[in-house]
Amino acid sequence: MLNDKMIGMLTALTLMSGLAAPAEAQPLSRYSWKNRPLVIFAPSQASPALARQRRIVSANVAGFRERDMVIIEVVGNTVNSRLGQAPGASAASFRQYYGVGRETFRAILVGKDGGSKLQRSSPVSASRLFALIDTMPMRRQEMRSRS
């Protein structure tokens, strides 16, 4: 059986070996098991794809909220939240973690487990997002418990 000293030593060894990722490397960790982030990357505020994705979100806020979603925008060097609490991570950390270049539009749906569920290089419709989320086991459990 592991005692506190052994656990501390194992933790230290893990950190020294580089197996544990630094907090900055996981920009969405604050949402784990609570929210489903939709991360939207765009090169600038003038991006037509960003404007279209914003319209999709604005027209379907109730559906996004019902599914515990947060909308995170990484535009240029800024990170903002359009729905939900801001992540508190830098644009550079998001771009590095998800491998998205500065001149790229990308929409990434992240599950409550932190895994990427959908990545698109063009805006994603609310019906596509909702249909995918509604097939997830955790979401099905939420729907059963809420009814």
PDB file of C-alpha atoms in Angstrom, residues 4-145:
ATOM      1  CA  ASP A   4       1.958   9.754   1.679  1.00  0.00           C
ATOM      2  CA  LYS A   5       5.748   9.779   1.324  1.00  0.00           C
ATOM      3  CA  MET A   6       5.655   7.248  -1.519  1.00  0.00           C
ATOM      4  CA  ILE A   7       2.889   9.169  -3.299  1.00  0.00           C
ATOM      5  CA  GLY A   8       4.940  12.360  -2.984  1.00  0.00           C
ATOM      6  CA  MET A   9       8.001  10.634  -4.438  1.00  0.00           C
ATOM      7  CA  LEU A  10       5.982   9.218  -7.351  1.00  0.00           C
ATOM      8  CA  THR A  11       4.521  12.653  -8.056  1.00  0.00           C
ATOM      9  CA  ALA A  12       7.996  14.223  -8.039  1.00  0.00           C
ATOM     10  CA  LEU A  13       9.343  11.523 -10.379  1.00  0.00           C
ATOM     11  CA  THR A  14       6.425  12.020 -12.759  1.00  0.00           C
ATOM     12  CA  LEU A  15       6.985  15.783 -12.869  1.00  0.00           C
ATOM     13  CA  MET A  16      10.742  15.393 -13.386  1.00  0.00           C
ATOM     14  CA  SER A  17      10.248  12.847 -16.176  1.00  0.00           C
ATOM     15  CA  GLY A  18       8.071  15.274 -18.125  1.00  0.00           C
ATOM     16  CA  LEU A  19       5.081  12.917 -18.133  1.00  0.00           C
ATOM     17  CA  ALA A  20       2.857  15.501 -16.500  1.00  0.00           C
ATOM     18  CA  ALA A  21       1.897  18.397 -18.749  1.00  0.00           C
ATOM     19  CA  PRO A  22       2.279  21.907 -17.375  1.00  0.00           C
ATOM     20  CA  ALA A  23      -0.978  23.709 -16.594  1.00  0.00           C
ATOM     21  CA  GLU A  24      -0.465  26.113 -19.531  1.00  0.00           C
ATOM     22  CA  ALA A  25      -0.321  23.122 -21.910  1.00  0.00           C
ATOM     23  CA  GLN A  26      -3.916  22.206 -21.020  1.00  0.00           C
ATOM     24  CA  PRO A  27      -5.813  25.449 -21.651  1.00  0.00           C
ATOM     25  CA  LEU A  28      -9.279  23.972 -21.021  1.00  0.00           C
ATOM     26  CA  SER A  29      -8.605  22.105 -17.773  1.00  0.00           C
ATOM     27  CA  ARG A  30     -10.983  24.377 -15.802  1.00  0.00           C
ATOM     28  CA  TYR A  31     -13.902  22.985 -17.828  1.00  0.00           C
ATOM     29  CA  SER A  32     -13.156  19.269 -17.347  1.00  0.00           C
ATOM     30  CA  TRP A  33     -16.232  17.245 -16.406  1.00  0.00           C
ATOM     31  CA  LYS A  34     -18.353  20.443 -16.231  1.00  0.00           C
ATOM     32  CA  ASN A  35     -18.590  21.926 -19.718  1.00  0.00           C
ATOM     33  CA  ARG A  36     -18.270  21.138 -23.410  1.00  0.00           C
ATOM     34  CA  PRO A  37     -16.135  23.876 -24.963  1.00  0.00           C
ATOM     35  CA  LEU A  38     -16.440  24.899 -28.571  1.00  0.00           C
ATOM     36  CA  VAL A  39     -13.094  26.517 -29.366  1.00  0.00           C
ATOM     37  CA  ILE A  40     -13.168  28.807 -32.376  1.00  0.00           C
ATOM     38  CA  PHE A  41      -9.860  29.893 -33.900  1.00  0.00           C
ATOM     39  CA  ALA A  42      -9.728  32.767 -36.384  1.00  0.00           C
ATOM     40  CA  PRO A  43      -6.936  34.939 -37.784  1.00  0.00           C
ATOM     41  CA  SER A  44      -8.761  38.227 -37.096  1.00  0.00           C
ATOM     42  CA  GLN A  45     -12.047  39.832 -36.092  1.00  0.00           C
ATOM     43  CA  ALA A  46     -12.674  40.456 -39.821  1.00  0.00           C
ATOM     44  CA  SER A  47     -12.778  36.731 -40.623  1.00  0.00           C
ATOM     45  CA  PRO A  48     -16.009  35.890 -42.513  1.00  0.00           C
ATOM     46  CA  ALA A  49     -15.952  32.363 -41.057  1.00  0.00           C
ATOM     47  CA  LEU A  50     -15.753  33.803 -37.524  1.00  0.00           C
ATOM     48  CA  ALA A  51     -18.716  36.094 -38.238  1.00  0.00           C
ATOM     49  CA  ARG A  52     -20.736  33.129 -39.526  1.00  0.00           C
ATOM     50  CA  GLN A  53     -19.878  30.952 -36.508  1.00  0.00           C
ATOM     51  CA  ARG A  54     -20.851  33.822 -34.180  1.00  0.00           C
ATOM     52  CA  ARG A  55     -24.231  34.114 -35.907  1.00  0.00           C
ATOM     53  CA  ILE A  56     -24.782  30.376 -35.451  1.00  0.00           C
ATOM     54  CA  VAL A  57     -23.985  30.642 -31.744  1.00  0.00           C
ATOM     55  CA  SER A  58     -26.105  33.773 -31.228  1.00  0.00           C
ATOM     56  CA  ALA A  59     -29.131  32.156 -32.860  1.00  0.00           C
ATOM     57  CA  ASN A  60     -28.867  29.026 -30.679  1.00  0.00           C
ATOM     58  CA  VAL A  61     -27.759  30.204 -27.220  1.00  0.00           C
ATOM     59  CA  ALA A  62     -30.430  28.192 -25.393  1.00  0.00           C
ATOM     60  CA  GLY A  63     -29.302  24.951 -27.072  1.00  0.00           C
ATOM     61  CA  PHE A  64     -25.664  25.636 -26.235  1.00  0.00           C
ATOM     62  CA  ARG A  65     -26.530  26.347 -22.598  1.00  0.00           C
ATOM     63  CA  GLU A  66     -28.734  23.260 -22.351  1.00  0.00           C
ATOM     64  CA  ARG A  67     -25.717  21.168 -23.369  1.00  0.00           C
ATOM     65  CA  ASP A  68     -23.386  22.849 -20.830  1.00  0.00           C
ATOM     66  CA  MET A  69     -21.328  24.409 -23.600  1.00  0.00           C
ATOM     67  CA  VAL A  70     -18.915  27.305 -23.384  1.00  0.00           C
ATOM     68  CA  ILE A  71     -17.790  29.200 -26.471  1.00  0.00           C
ATOM     69  CA  ILE A  72     -14.125  30.179 -26.504  1.00  0.00           C
ATOM     70  CA  GLU A  73     -12.736  32.394 -29.267  1.00  0.00           C
ATOM     71  CA  VAL A  74      -9.034  32.516 -30.055  1.00  0.00           C
ATOM     72  CA  VAL A  75      -8.735  35.439 -32.448  1.00  0.00           C
ATOM     73  CA  GLY A  76      -5.295  36.740 -33.309  1.00  0.00           C
ATOM     74  CA  ASN A  77      -3.520  37.094 -29.960  1.00  0.00           C
ATOM     75  CA  THR A  78      -6.649  37.298 -27.822  1.00  0.00           C
ATOM     76  CA  VAL A  79      -8.814  34.735 -26.057  1.00  0.00           C
ATOM     77  CA  ASN A  80     -12.403  35.580 -25.159  1.00  0.00           C
ATOM     78  CA  SER A  81     -15.453  33.736 -23.994  1.00  0.00           C
ATOM     79  CA  ARG A  82     -18.760  34.414 -25.732  1.00  0.00           C
ATOM     80  CA  LEU A  83     -20.698  32.012 -23.555  1.00  0.00           C
ATOM     81  CA  GLY A  84     -19.389  30.902 -20.172  1.00  0.00           C
ATOM     82  CA  GLN A  85     -16.354  31.694 -18.076  1.00  0.00           C
ATOM     83  CA  ALA A  86     -13.136  32.765 -19.822  1.00  0.00           C
ATOM     84  CA  PRO A  87     -10.409  30.115 -19.801  1.00  0.00           C
ATOM     85  CA  GLY A  88      -7.549  32.261 -18.481  1.00  0.00           C
ATOM     86  CA  ALA A  89      -5.048  30.787 -20.975  1.00  0.00           C
ATOM     87  CA  SER A  90      -3.117  32.580 -23.706  1.00  0.00           C
ATOM     88  CA  ALA A  91      -3.825  32.414 -27.431  1.00  0.00           C
ATOM     89  CA  ALA A  92      -0.347  30.956 -27.938  1.00  0.00           C
ATOM     90  CA  SER A  93      -1.059  28.092 -25.530  1.00  0.00           C
ATOM     91  CA  PHE A  94      -4.334  27.297 -27.309  1.00  0.00           C
ATOM     92  CA  ARG A  95      -2.687  27.390 -30.724  1.00  0.00           C
ATOM     93  CA  GLN A  96       0.198  25.218 -29.583  1.00  0.00           C
ATOM     94  CA  TYR A  97      -1.996  22.687 -27.760  1.00  0.00           C
ATOM     95  CA  TYR A  98      -4.385  22.243 -30.703  1.00  0.00           C
ATOM     96  CA  GLY A  99      -1.806  22.760 -33.466  1.00  0.00           C
ATOM     97  CA  VAL A 100      -3.698  25.610 -35.113  1.00  0.00           C
ATOM     98  CA  GLY A 101      -1.784  28.275 -37.039  1.00  0.00           C
ATOM     99  CA  ARG A 102      -2.397  31.983 -36.668  1.00  0.00           C
ATOM    100  CA  GLU A 103      -3.931  32.347 -40.136  1.00  0.00           C
ATOM    101  CA  THR A 104      -6.306  29.395 -39.765  1.00  0.00           C
ATOM    102  CA  PHE A 105     -10.013  29.169 -39.017  1.00  0.00           C
ATOM    103  CA  ARG A 106     -10.884  26.087 -36.995  1.00  0.00           C
ATOM    104  CA  ALA A 107     -13.824  25.047 -34.827  1.00  0.00           C
ATOM    105  CA  ILE A 108     -13.095  22.327 -32.266  1.00  0.00           C
ATOM    106  CA  LEU A 109     -15.717  20.709 -30.067  1.00  0.00           C
ATOM    107  CA  VAL A 110     -14.222  19.397 -26.828  1.00  0.00           C
ATOM    108  CA  GLY A 111     -16.098  16.937 -24.649  1.00  0.00           C
ATOM    109  CA  LYS A 112     -16.475  17.123 -20.890  1.00  0.00           C
ATOM    110  CA  ASP A 113     -13.697  14.513 -20.721  1.00  0.00           C
ATOM    111  CA  GLY A 114     -11.314  16.973 -22.441  1.00  0.00           C
ATOM    112  CA  GLY A 115     -11.099  15.011 -25.686  1.00  0.00           C
ATOM    113  CA  SER A 116     -11.558  16.567 -29.105  1.00  0.00           C
ATOM    114  CA  LYS A 117     -14.875  15.342 -30.542  1.00  0.00           C
ATOM    115  CA  LEU A 118     -15.047  17.318 -33.785  1.00  0.00           C
ATOM    116  CA  GLN A 119     -12.681  19.561 -35.750  1.00  0.00           C
ATOM    117  CA  ARG A 120     -13.740  21.575 -38.788  1.00  0.00           C
ATOM    118  CA  SER A 121     -11.995  24.165 -40.932  1.00  0.00           C
ATOM    119  CA  SER A 122     -15.308  25.915 -41.623  1.00  0.00           C
ATOM    120  CA  PRO A 123     -18.167  27.042 -39.365  1.00  0.00           C
ATOM    121  CA  VAL A 124     -20.214  24.233 -37.827  1.00  0.00           C
ATOM    122  CA  SER A 125     -23.999  24.368 -37.670  1.00  0.00           C
ATOM    123  CA  ALA A 126     -25.736  24.153 -34.326  1.00  0.00           C
ATOM    124  CA  SER A 127     -27.745  21.166 -35.563  1.00  0.00           C
ATOM    125  CA  ARG A 128     -24.516  19.276 -36.373  1.00  0.00           C
ATOM    126  CA  LEU A 129     -23.008  20.088 -32.971  1.00  0.00           C
ATOM    127  CA  PHE A 130     -26.181  19.267 -31.056  1.00  0.00           C
ATOM    128  CA  ALA A 131     -26.731  15.990 -32.931  1.00  0.00           C
ATOM    129  CA  LEU A 132     -23.186  14.868 -32.148  1.00  0.00           C
ATOM    130  CA  ILE A 133     -23.376  15.896 -28.491  1.00  0.00           C
ATOM    131  CA  ASP A 134     -26.784  14.279 -28.044  1.00  0.00           C
ATOM    132  CA  THR A 135     -25.331  10.885 -29.054  1.00  0.00           C
ATOM    133  CA  MET A 136     -22.635  11.034 -26.357  1.00  0.00           C
ATOM    134  CA  PRO A 137     -23.212   8.704 -23.381  1.00  0.00           C
ATOM    135  CA  MET A 138     -22.671  11.468 -20.812  1.00  0.00           C
ATOM    136  CA  ARG A 139     -25.207  13.708 -22.563  1.00  0.00           C
ATOM    137  CA  ARG A 140     -27.747  10.882 -22.734  1.00  0.00           C
ATOM    138  CA  GLN A 141     -27.355  10.399 -18.980  1.00  0.00           C
ATOM    139  CA  GLU A 142     -27.853  14.146 -18.463  1.00  0.00           C
ATOM    140  CA  MET A 143     -31.052  14.089 -20.518  1.00  0.00           C
ATOM    141  CA  ARG A 144     -32.402  11.135 -18.537  1.00  0.00           C
ATOM    142  CA  SER A 145     -31.601  12.735 -15.175  1.00  0.00           C
TER     143      SER A 145
END
